CSV table of C-alpha atoms in Angstrom, one decimal:
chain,number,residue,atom,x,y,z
A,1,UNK,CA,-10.4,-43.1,10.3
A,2,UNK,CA,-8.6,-39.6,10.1
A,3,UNK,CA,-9.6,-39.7,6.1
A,4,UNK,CA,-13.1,-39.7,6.8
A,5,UNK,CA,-13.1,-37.4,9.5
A,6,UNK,CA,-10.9,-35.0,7.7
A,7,UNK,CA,-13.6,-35.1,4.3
A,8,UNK,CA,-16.7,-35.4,6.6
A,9,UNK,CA,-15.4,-31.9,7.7
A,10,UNK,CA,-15.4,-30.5,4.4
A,11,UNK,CA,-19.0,-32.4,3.4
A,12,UNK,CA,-20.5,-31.3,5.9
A,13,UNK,CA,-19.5,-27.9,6.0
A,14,UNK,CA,-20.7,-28.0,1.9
A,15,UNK,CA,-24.1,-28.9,3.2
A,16,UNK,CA,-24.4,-26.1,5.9
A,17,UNK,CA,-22.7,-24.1,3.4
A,18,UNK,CA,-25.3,-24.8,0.5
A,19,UNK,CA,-28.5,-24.5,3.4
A,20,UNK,CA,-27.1,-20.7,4.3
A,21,UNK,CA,-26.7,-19.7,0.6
A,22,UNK,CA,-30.1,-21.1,-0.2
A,23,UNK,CA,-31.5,-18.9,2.7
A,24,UNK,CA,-30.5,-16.1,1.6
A,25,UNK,CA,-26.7,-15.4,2.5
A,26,UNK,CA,-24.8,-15.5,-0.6
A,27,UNK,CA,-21.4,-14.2,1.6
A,28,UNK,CA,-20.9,-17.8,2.9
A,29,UNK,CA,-18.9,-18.8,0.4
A,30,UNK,CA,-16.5,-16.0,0.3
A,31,UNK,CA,-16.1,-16.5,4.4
A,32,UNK,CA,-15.3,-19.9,4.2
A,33,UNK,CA,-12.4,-19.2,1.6
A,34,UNK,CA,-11.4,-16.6,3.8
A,35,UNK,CA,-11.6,-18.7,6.6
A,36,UNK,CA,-9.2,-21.0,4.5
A,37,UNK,CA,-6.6,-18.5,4.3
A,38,UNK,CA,-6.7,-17.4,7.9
A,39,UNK,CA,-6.3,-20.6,9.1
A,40,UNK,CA,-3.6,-21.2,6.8
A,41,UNK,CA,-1.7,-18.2,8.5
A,42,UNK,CA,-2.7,-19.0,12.0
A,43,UNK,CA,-0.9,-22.7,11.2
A,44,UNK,CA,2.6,-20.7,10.7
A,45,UNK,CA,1.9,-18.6,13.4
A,46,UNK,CA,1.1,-21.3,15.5
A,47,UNK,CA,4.8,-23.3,13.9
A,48,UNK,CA,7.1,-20.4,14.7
A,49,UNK,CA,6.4,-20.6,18.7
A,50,UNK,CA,6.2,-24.8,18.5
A,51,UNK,CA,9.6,-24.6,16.8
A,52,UNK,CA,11.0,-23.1,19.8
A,53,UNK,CA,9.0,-24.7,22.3
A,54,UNK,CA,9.8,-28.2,21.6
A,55,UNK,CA,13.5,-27.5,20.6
A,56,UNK,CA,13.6,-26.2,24.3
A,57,UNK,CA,11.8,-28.9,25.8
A,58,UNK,CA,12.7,-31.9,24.4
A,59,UNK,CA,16.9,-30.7,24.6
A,60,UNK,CA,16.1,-30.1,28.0
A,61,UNK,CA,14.4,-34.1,28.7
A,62,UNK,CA,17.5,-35.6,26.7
A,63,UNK,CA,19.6,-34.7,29.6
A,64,UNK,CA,17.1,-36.4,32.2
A,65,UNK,CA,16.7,-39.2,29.5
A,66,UNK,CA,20.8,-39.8,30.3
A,67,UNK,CA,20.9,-38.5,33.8
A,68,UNK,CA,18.8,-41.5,34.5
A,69,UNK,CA,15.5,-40.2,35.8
A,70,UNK,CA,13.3,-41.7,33.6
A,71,UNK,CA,14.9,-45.5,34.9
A,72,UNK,CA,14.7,-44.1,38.4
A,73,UNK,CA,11.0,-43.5,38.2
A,74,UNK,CA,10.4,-46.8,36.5
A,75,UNK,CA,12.1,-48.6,39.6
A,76,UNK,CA,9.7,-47.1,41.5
A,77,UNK,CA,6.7,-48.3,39.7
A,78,UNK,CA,7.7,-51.5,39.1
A,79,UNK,CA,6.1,-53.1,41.9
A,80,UNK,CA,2.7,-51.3,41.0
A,81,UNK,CA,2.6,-52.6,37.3
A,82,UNK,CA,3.8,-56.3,38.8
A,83,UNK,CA,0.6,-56.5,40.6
A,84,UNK,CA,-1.7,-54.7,38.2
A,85,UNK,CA,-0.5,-57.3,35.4
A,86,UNK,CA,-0.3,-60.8,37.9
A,87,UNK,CA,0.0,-62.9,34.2
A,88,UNK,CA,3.1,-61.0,33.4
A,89,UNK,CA,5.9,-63.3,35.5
A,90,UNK,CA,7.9,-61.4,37.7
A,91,UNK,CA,11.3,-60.3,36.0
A,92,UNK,CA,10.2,-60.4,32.3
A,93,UNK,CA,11.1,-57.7,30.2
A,94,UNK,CA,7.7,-56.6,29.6
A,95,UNK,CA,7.2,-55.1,32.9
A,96,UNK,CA,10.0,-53.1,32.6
A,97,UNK,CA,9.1,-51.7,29.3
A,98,UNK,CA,5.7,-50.6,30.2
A,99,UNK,CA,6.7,-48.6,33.1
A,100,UNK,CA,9.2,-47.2,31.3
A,101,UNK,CA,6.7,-46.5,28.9
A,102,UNK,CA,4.4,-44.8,31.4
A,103,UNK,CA,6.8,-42.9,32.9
A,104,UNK,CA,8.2,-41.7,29.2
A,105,UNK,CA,4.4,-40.9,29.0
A,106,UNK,CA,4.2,-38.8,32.4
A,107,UNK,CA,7.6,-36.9,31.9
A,108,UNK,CA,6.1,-35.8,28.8
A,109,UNK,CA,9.3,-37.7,26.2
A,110,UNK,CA,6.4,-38.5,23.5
A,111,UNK,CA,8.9,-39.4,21.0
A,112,UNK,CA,10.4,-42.2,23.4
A,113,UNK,CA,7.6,-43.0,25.2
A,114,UNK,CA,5.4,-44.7,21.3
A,115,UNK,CA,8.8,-46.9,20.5
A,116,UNK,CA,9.3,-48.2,24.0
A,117,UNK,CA,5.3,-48.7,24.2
A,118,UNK,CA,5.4,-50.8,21.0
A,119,UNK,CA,8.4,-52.9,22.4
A,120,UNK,CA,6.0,-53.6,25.9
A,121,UNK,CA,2.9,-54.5,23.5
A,122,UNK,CA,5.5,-56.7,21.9
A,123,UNK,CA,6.8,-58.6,24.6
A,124,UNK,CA,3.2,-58.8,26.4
A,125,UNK,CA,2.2,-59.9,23.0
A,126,UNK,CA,4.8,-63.0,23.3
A,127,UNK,CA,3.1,-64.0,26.7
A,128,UNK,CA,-0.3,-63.7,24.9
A,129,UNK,CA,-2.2,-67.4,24.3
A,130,UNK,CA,-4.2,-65.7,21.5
A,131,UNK,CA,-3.1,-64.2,18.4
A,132,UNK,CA,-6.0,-61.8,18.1
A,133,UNK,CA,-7.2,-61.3,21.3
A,134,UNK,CA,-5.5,-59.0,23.8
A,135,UNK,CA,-4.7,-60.3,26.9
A,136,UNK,CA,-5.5,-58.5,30.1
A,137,UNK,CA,-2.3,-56.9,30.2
A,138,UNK,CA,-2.3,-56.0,27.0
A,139,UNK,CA,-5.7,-54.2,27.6
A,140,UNK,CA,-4.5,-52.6,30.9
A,141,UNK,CA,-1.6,-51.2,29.1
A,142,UNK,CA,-3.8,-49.9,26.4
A,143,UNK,CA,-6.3,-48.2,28.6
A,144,UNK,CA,-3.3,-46.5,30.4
A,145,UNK,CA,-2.0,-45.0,27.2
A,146,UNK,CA,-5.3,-43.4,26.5
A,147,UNK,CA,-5.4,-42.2,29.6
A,148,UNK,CA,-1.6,-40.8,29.5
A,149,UNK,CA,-0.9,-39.2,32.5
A,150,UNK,CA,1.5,-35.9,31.9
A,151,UNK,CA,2.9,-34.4,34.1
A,152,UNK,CA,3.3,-31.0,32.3
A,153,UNK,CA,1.8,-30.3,29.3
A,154,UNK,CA,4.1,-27.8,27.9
A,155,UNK,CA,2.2,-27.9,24.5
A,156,UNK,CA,-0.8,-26.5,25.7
A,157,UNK,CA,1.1,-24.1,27.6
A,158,UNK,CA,2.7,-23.1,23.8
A,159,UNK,CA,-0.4,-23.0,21.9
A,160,UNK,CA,-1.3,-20.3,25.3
A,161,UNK,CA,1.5,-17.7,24.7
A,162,UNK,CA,1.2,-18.1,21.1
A,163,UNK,CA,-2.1,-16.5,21.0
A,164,UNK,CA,-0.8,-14.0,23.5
A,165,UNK,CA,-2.1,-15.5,27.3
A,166,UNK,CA,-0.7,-12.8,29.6
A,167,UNK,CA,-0.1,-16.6,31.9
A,168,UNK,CA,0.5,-19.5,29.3
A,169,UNK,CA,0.3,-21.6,32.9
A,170,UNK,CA,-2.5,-20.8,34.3
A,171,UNK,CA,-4.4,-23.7,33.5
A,172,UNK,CA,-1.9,-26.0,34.7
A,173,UNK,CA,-3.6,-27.1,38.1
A,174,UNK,CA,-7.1,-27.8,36.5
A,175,UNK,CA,-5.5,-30.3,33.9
A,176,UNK,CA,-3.7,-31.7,36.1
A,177,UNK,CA,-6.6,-32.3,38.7
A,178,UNK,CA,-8.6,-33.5,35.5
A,179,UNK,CA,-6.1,-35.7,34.2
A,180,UNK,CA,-5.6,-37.3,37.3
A,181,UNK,CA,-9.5,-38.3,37.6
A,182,UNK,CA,-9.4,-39.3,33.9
A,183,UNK,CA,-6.4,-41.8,34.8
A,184,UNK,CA,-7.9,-43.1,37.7
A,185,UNK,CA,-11.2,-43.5,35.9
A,186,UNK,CA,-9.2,-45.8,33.6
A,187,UNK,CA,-7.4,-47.7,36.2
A,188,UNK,CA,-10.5,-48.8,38.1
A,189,UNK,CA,-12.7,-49.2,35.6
A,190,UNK,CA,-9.8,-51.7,34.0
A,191,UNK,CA,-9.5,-53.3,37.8
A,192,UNK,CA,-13.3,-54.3,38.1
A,193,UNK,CA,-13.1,-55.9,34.1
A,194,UNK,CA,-10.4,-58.1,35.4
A,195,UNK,CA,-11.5,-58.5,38.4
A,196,UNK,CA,-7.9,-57.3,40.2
A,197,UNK,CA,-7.4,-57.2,43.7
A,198,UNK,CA,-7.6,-54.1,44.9
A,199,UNK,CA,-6.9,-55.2,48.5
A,200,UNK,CA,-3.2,-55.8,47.8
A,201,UNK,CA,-1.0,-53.7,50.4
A,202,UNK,CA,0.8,-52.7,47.2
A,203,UNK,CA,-2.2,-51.7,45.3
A,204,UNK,CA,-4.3,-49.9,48.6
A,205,UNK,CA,-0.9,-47.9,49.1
A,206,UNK,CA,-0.6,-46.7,45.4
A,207,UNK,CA,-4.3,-46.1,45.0
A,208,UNK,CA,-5.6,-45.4,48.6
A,209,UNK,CA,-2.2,-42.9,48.8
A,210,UNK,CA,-3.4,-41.5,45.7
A,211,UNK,CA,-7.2,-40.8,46.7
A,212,UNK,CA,-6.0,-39.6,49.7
A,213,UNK,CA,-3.4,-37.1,48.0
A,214,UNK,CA,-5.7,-35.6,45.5
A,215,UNK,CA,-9.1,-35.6,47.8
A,216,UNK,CA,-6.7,-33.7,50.6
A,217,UNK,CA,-5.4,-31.5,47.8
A,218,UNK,CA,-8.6,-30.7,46.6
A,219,UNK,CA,-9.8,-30.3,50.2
A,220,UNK,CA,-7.5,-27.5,50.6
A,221,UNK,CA,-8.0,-26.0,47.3
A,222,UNK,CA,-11.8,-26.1,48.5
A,223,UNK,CA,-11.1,-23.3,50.7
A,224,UNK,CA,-9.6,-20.7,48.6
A,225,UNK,CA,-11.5,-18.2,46.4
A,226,UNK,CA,-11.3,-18.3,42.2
A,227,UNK,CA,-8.8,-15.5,42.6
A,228,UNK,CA,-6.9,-17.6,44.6
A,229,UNK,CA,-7.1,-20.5,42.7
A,230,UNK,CA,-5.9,-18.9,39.8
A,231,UNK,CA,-3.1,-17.5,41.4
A,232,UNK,CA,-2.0,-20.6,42.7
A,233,UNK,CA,-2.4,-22.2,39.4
A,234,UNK,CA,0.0,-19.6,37.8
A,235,UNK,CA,2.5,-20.2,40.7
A,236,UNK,CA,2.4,-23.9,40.3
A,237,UNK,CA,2.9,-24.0,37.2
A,238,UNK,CA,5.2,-21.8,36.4
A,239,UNK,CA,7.3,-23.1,39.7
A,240,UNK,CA,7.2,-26.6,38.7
A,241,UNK,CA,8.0,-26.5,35.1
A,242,UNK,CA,11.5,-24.3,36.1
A,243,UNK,CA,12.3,-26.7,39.4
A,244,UNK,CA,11.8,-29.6,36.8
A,245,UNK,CA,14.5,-27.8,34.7
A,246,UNK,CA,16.9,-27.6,37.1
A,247,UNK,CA,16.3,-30.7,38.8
A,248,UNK,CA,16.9,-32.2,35.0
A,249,UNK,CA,20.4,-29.7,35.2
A,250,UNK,CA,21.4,-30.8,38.5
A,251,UNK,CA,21.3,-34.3,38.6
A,252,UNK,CA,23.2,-34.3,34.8
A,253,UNK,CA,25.9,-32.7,36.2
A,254,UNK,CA,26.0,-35.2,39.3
A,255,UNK,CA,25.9,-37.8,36.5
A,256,UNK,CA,28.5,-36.3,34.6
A,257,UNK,CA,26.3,-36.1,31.4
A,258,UNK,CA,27.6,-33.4,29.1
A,259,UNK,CA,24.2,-31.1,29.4
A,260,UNK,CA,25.4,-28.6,26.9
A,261,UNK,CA,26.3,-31.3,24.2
A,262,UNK,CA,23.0,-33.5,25.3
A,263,UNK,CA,20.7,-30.5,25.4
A,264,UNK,CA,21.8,-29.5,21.8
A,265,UNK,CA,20.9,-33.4,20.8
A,266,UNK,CA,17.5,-33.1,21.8
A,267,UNK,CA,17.1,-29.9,20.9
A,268,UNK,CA,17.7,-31.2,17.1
A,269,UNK,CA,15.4,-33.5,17.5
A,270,UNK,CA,12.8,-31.3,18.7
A,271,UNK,CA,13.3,-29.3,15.7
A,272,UNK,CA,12.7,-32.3,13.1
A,273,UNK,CA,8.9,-33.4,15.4
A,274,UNK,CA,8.7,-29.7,14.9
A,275,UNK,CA,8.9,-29.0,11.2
A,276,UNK,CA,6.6,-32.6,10.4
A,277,UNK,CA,3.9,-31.1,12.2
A,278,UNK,CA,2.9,-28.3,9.7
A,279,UNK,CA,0.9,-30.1,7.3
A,280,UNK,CA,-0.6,-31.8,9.8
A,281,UNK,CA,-1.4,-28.6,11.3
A,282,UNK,CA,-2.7,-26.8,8.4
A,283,UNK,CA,-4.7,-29.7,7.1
A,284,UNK,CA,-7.3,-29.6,10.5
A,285,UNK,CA,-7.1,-26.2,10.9
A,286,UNK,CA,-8.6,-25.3,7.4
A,287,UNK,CA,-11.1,-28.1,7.6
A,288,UNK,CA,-12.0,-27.1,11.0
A,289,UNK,CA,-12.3,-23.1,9.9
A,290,UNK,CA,-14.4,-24.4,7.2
A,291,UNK,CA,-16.6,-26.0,9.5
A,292,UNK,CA,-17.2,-22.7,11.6
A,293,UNK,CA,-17.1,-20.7,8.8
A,294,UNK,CA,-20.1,-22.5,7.3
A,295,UNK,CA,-22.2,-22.5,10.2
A,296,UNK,CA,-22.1,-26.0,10.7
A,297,UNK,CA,-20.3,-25.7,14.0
A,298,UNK,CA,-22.5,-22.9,15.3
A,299,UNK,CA,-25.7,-24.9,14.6
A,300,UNK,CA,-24.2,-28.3,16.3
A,301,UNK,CA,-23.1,-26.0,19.6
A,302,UNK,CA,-26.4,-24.1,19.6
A,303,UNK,CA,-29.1,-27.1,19.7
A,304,UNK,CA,-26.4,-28.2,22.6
A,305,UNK,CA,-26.8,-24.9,24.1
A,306,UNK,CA,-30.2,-24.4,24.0
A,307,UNK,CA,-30.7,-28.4,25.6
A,308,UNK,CA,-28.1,-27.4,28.6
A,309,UNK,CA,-30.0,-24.2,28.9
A,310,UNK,CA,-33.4,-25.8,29.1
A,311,UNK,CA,-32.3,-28.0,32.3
A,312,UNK,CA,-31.6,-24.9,34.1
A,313,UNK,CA,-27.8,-25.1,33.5
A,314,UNK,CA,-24.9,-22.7,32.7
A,315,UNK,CA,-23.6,-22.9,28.7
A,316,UNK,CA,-20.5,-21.2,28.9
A,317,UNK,CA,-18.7,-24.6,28.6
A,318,UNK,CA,-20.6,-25.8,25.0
A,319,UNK,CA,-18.0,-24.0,22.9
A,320,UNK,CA,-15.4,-26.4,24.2
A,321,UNK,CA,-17.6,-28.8,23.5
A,322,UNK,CA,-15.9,-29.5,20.2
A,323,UNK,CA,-12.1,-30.2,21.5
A,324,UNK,CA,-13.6,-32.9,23.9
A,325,UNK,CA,-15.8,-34.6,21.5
A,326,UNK,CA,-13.4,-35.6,18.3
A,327,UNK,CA,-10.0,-35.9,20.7
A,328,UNK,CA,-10.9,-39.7,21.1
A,329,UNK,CA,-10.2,-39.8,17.1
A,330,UNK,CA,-8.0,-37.4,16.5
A,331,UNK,CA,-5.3,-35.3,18.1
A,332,UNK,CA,-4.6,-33.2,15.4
A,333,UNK,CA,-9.0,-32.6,15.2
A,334,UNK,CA,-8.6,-31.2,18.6
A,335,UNK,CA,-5.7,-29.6,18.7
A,336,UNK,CA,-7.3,-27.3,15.7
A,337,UNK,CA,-10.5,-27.7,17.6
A,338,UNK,CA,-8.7,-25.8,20.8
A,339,UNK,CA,-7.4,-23.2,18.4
A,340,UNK,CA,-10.0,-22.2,16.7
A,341,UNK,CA,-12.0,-22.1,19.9
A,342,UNK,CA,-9.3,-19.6,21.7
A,343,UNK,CA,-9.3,-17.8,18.0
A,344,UNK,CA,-12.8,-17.1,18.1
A,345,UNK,CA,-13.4,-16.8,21.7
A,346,UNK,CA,-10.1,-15.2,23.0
A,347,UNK,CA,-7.6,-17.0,24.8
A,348,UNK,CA,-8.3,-16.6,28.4
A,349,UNK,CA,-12.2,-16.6,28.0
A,350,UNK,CA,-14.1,-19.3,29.7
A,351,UNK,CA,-14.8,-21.9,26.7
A,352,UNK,CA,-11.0,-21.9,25.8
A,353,UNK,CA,-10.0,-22.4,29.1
A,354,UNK,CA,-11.9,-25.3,29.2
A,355,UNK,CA,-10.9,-26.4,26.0
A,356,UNK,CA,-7.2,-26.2,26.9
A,357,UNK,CA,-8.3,-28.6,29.9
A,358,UNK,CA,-10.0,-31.2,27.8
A,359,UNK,CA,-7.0,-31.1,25.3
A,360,UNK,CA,-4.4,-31.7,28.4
A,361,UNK,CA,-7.0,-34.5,30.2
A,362,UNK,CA,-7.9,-37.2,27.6
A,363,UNK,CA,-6.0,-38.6,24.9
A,364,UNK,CA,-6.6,-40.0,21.4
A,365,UNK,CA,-7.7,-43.4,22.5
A,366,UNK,CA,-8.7,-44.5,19.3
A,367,UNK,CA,-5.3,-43.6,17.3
A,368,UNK,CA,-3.6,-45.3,20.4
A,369,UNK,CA,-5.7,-48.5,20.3
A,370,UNK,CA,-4.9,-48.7,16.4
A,371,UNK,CA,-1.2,-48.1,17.3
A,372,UNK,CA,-0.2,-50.3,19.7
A,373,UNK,CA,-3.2,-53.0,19.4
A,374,UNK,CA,-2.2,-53.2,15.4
A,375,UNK,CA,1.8,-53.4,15.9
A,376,UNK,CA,1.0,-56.9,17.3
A,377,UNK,CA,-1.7,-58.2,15.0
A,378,UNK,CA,-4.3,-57.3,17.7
A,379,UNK,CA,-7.8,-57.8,16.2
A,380,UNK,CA,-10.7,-58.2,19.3
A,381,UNK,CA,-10.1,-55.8,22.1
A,382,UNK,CA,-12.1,-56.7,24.5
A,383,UNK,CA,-12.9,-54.1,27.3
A,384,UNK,CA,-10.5,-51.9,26.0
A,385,UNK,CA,-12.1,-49.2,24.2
A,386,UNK,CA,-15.2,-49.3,26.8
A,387,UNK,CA,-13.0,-48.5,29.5
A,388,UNK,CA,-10.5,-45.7,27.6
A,389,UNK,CA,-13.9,-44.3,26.4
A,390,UNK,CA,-15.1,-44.4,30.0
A,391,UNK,CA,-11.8,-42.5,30.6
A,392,UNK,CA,-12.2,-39.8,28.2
A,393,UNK,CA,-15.6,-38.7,29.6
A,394,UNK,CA,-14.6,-38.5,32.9
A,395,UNK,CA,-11.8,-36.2,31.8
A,396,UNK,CA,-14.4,-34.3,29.6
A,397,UNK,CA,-16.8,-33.9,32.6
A,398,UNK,CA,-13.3,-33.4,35.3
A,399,UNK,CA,-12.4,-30.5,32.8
A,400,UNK,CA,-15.8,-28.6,33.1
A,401,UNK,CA,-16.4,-29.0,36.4
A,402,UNK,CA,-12.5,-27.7,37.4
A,403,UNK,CA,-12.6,-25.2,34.9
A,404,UNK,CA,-15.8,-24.2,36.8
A,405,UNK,CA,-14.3,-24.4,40.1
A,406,UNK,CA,-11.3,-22.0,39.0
A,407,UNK,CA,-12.8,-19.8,37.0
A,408,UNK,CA,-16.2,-19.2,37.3
């Protein structure tokens, strides 16, 4: 899949390329090499901040990893995941390893969050009557790793200050607000396939808690002006990612973890996710530079534009259209897609804003159902994709209308 998204890049940006030179622009072709070349540079710029952003952050979760947070939180979803998955008999190993593997998820520990959700698929795999079918649990778990709620997305936050945001945080609340409506999308629309009781006292405290959490949250951000909610954004933000830190500190020295010595352990690991990215990095950036470059993007965005402009409604959000659209395929696609967008538009203007939400409120769900649906020998999927897909555009449409309500 990423092969032919990666050359239909290239192709199609030939064919814009060819249709401008033909009408008279002979410079195309010496902005799209240039183009090349930035985005070549913009890819080491980009590596020199990541290298010290994930070296920070992961060191930093390898000391929670051992302090035992990420068990503590698992214990406390267990009984939520025992009744969304009623096949799954109480006490196997597979519930265990799929809230672990959400919670990995939420905390942000990418790195332990794909090997423990392999392991889940695994053992919901063995409970599985079918070889090629997924069961319902398998599609539940699935759908929830599209979704991936985080917490924090300190990536996002990176790509920010690397391009000189004066508040890497500030779009902390709206992701959060639109990641939350993307993972509840996911969760009901996964409830009504299978046809799960929703009037569980477990399930109505966990959901109805929730609802009532972010609706009263909302409420109360309702009130405030988008100065305010800005502000508030920053403070949050910033306020939670540093408590997080210390709470991460804290309860490794009430552990008696060696945080120094654990800190530097993750750290080197960060280092190594670090350095593999660059390739990847380079090879979306230049394809998606070409794209601009030849026009192609600009003509795709502006028959968008001029069909949300002929309904009567605001286009600011079009040129983040891009990030939303291929993140369902690629992560890479729109994490070049997100910086190109804050390259070309400037880092706190509206459309990369919204773009930054987009990136921090889906996920790749088709890289995720290939992942974890292929590890097992998955072949039919069922409901799966419909629902993650279902997922993704409420977290596409969540991230405009926040980025709306925040910013104007």
């Amino acid at each position: 899949m990423l092969n032919g998204l990666w050359l239909s890049f290239f192709l199609v940006a030939a064919v814009a390329a060819v249709g401008r030179w033909i009408g008279g622009d002979p410079g195309v072709w010496a902005a799209m090499v240039e183009s090349l070349f930035a985005m070549a540079k913009l890819s080491v710029d980009v590596m020199i901040l990541l290298f010290g952003t994930l070296t920070l952050w992961l060191g930093f979760l390898r000391i929670a990893e051992k302090a035992g947070l990420v068990d503590i939180l698992a214990r406390l979803l267990g009984p939520l995941f025992a009744r969304l998955m009623p096949e799954v008999p109480r006490g196997h190993p597979a519930l265990g390893l799929v809230t672990l593997s959400f919670t990995a998820n939420g905390l942000g520990l990418d790195n332990a969050a794909t090997p423990i959700g392999l392991k889940a698929m695994k053992a919901l795999q063995e409970l599985n009557s079918s070889s090629t079918s997924a069961s319902n649990a398998q599609v539940l778990f699935m759908v929830m790793n599209a979704s991936s709620f985080v917490l924090l997305p300190v990536s996002i936050f990176m790509y920010r200050a690397q391009a000189g945001a004066s508040d890497p945080a500030l779009v902390f609340l709206p992701i959060l607000l639109a990641n939350a409506i993307s993972t509840m999308t996911a969760l009901l629309s996964v409830a009504f396939m299978q046809r799960i009781k929703l009037t569980d006292p477990v399930l109505l405290a966990w959901f109805g808690g929730g609802a009532l959490l972010l609706g009263g949250f909302m409420a109360v951000l309702a009130g405030l002006s988008a100065t305010a909610l800005t502000a508030l954004s920053s403070l949050l933000g910033n306020l939670t990612l540093f408590a997080l830190i210390l709470s991460f500190l804290v309860m490794g020295a009430l552990k008696k973890v060696p945080v120094y010595e654990s800190f530097i352990e993750g750290a080197k690991e960060g280092f190594e996710v670090a350095k593999n990215l660059l390739p990847y990095l380079v090879a979306m950036l230049c394809a998606v530079g070409a794209l601009r470059a030849s026009g192609a993007l600009d003509l795709l965005l502006d028959g968008i534009r001029w069909s949300v402009e002929g309904l009567g409604l605001d286009s600011r959000f079009v040129e983040a259209l891009p990030t939303g659209l291929v993140k369902p395929f690629s992560g890479s696609a729109a994490r070049a897609m997100l910086l190109e967008t804050i390259q070309s538009q400037g880092v706190d203007s509206f459309p990369a804003l919204v773009a930054a939400t987009m990136q921090g409120s889906t996920e790749t769900t088709f890289y995720v159902l290939a992942v974890y649906f292929g590890s097992v020998g998955i072949q039919r999927a069922r409901h799966a994709v419909g629902c993650a897909l279902l997922a993704d555009l409420a977290g596409v449409l969540a991230s405009i209308g926040v980025c709306y309500w925040f910013f104007g």
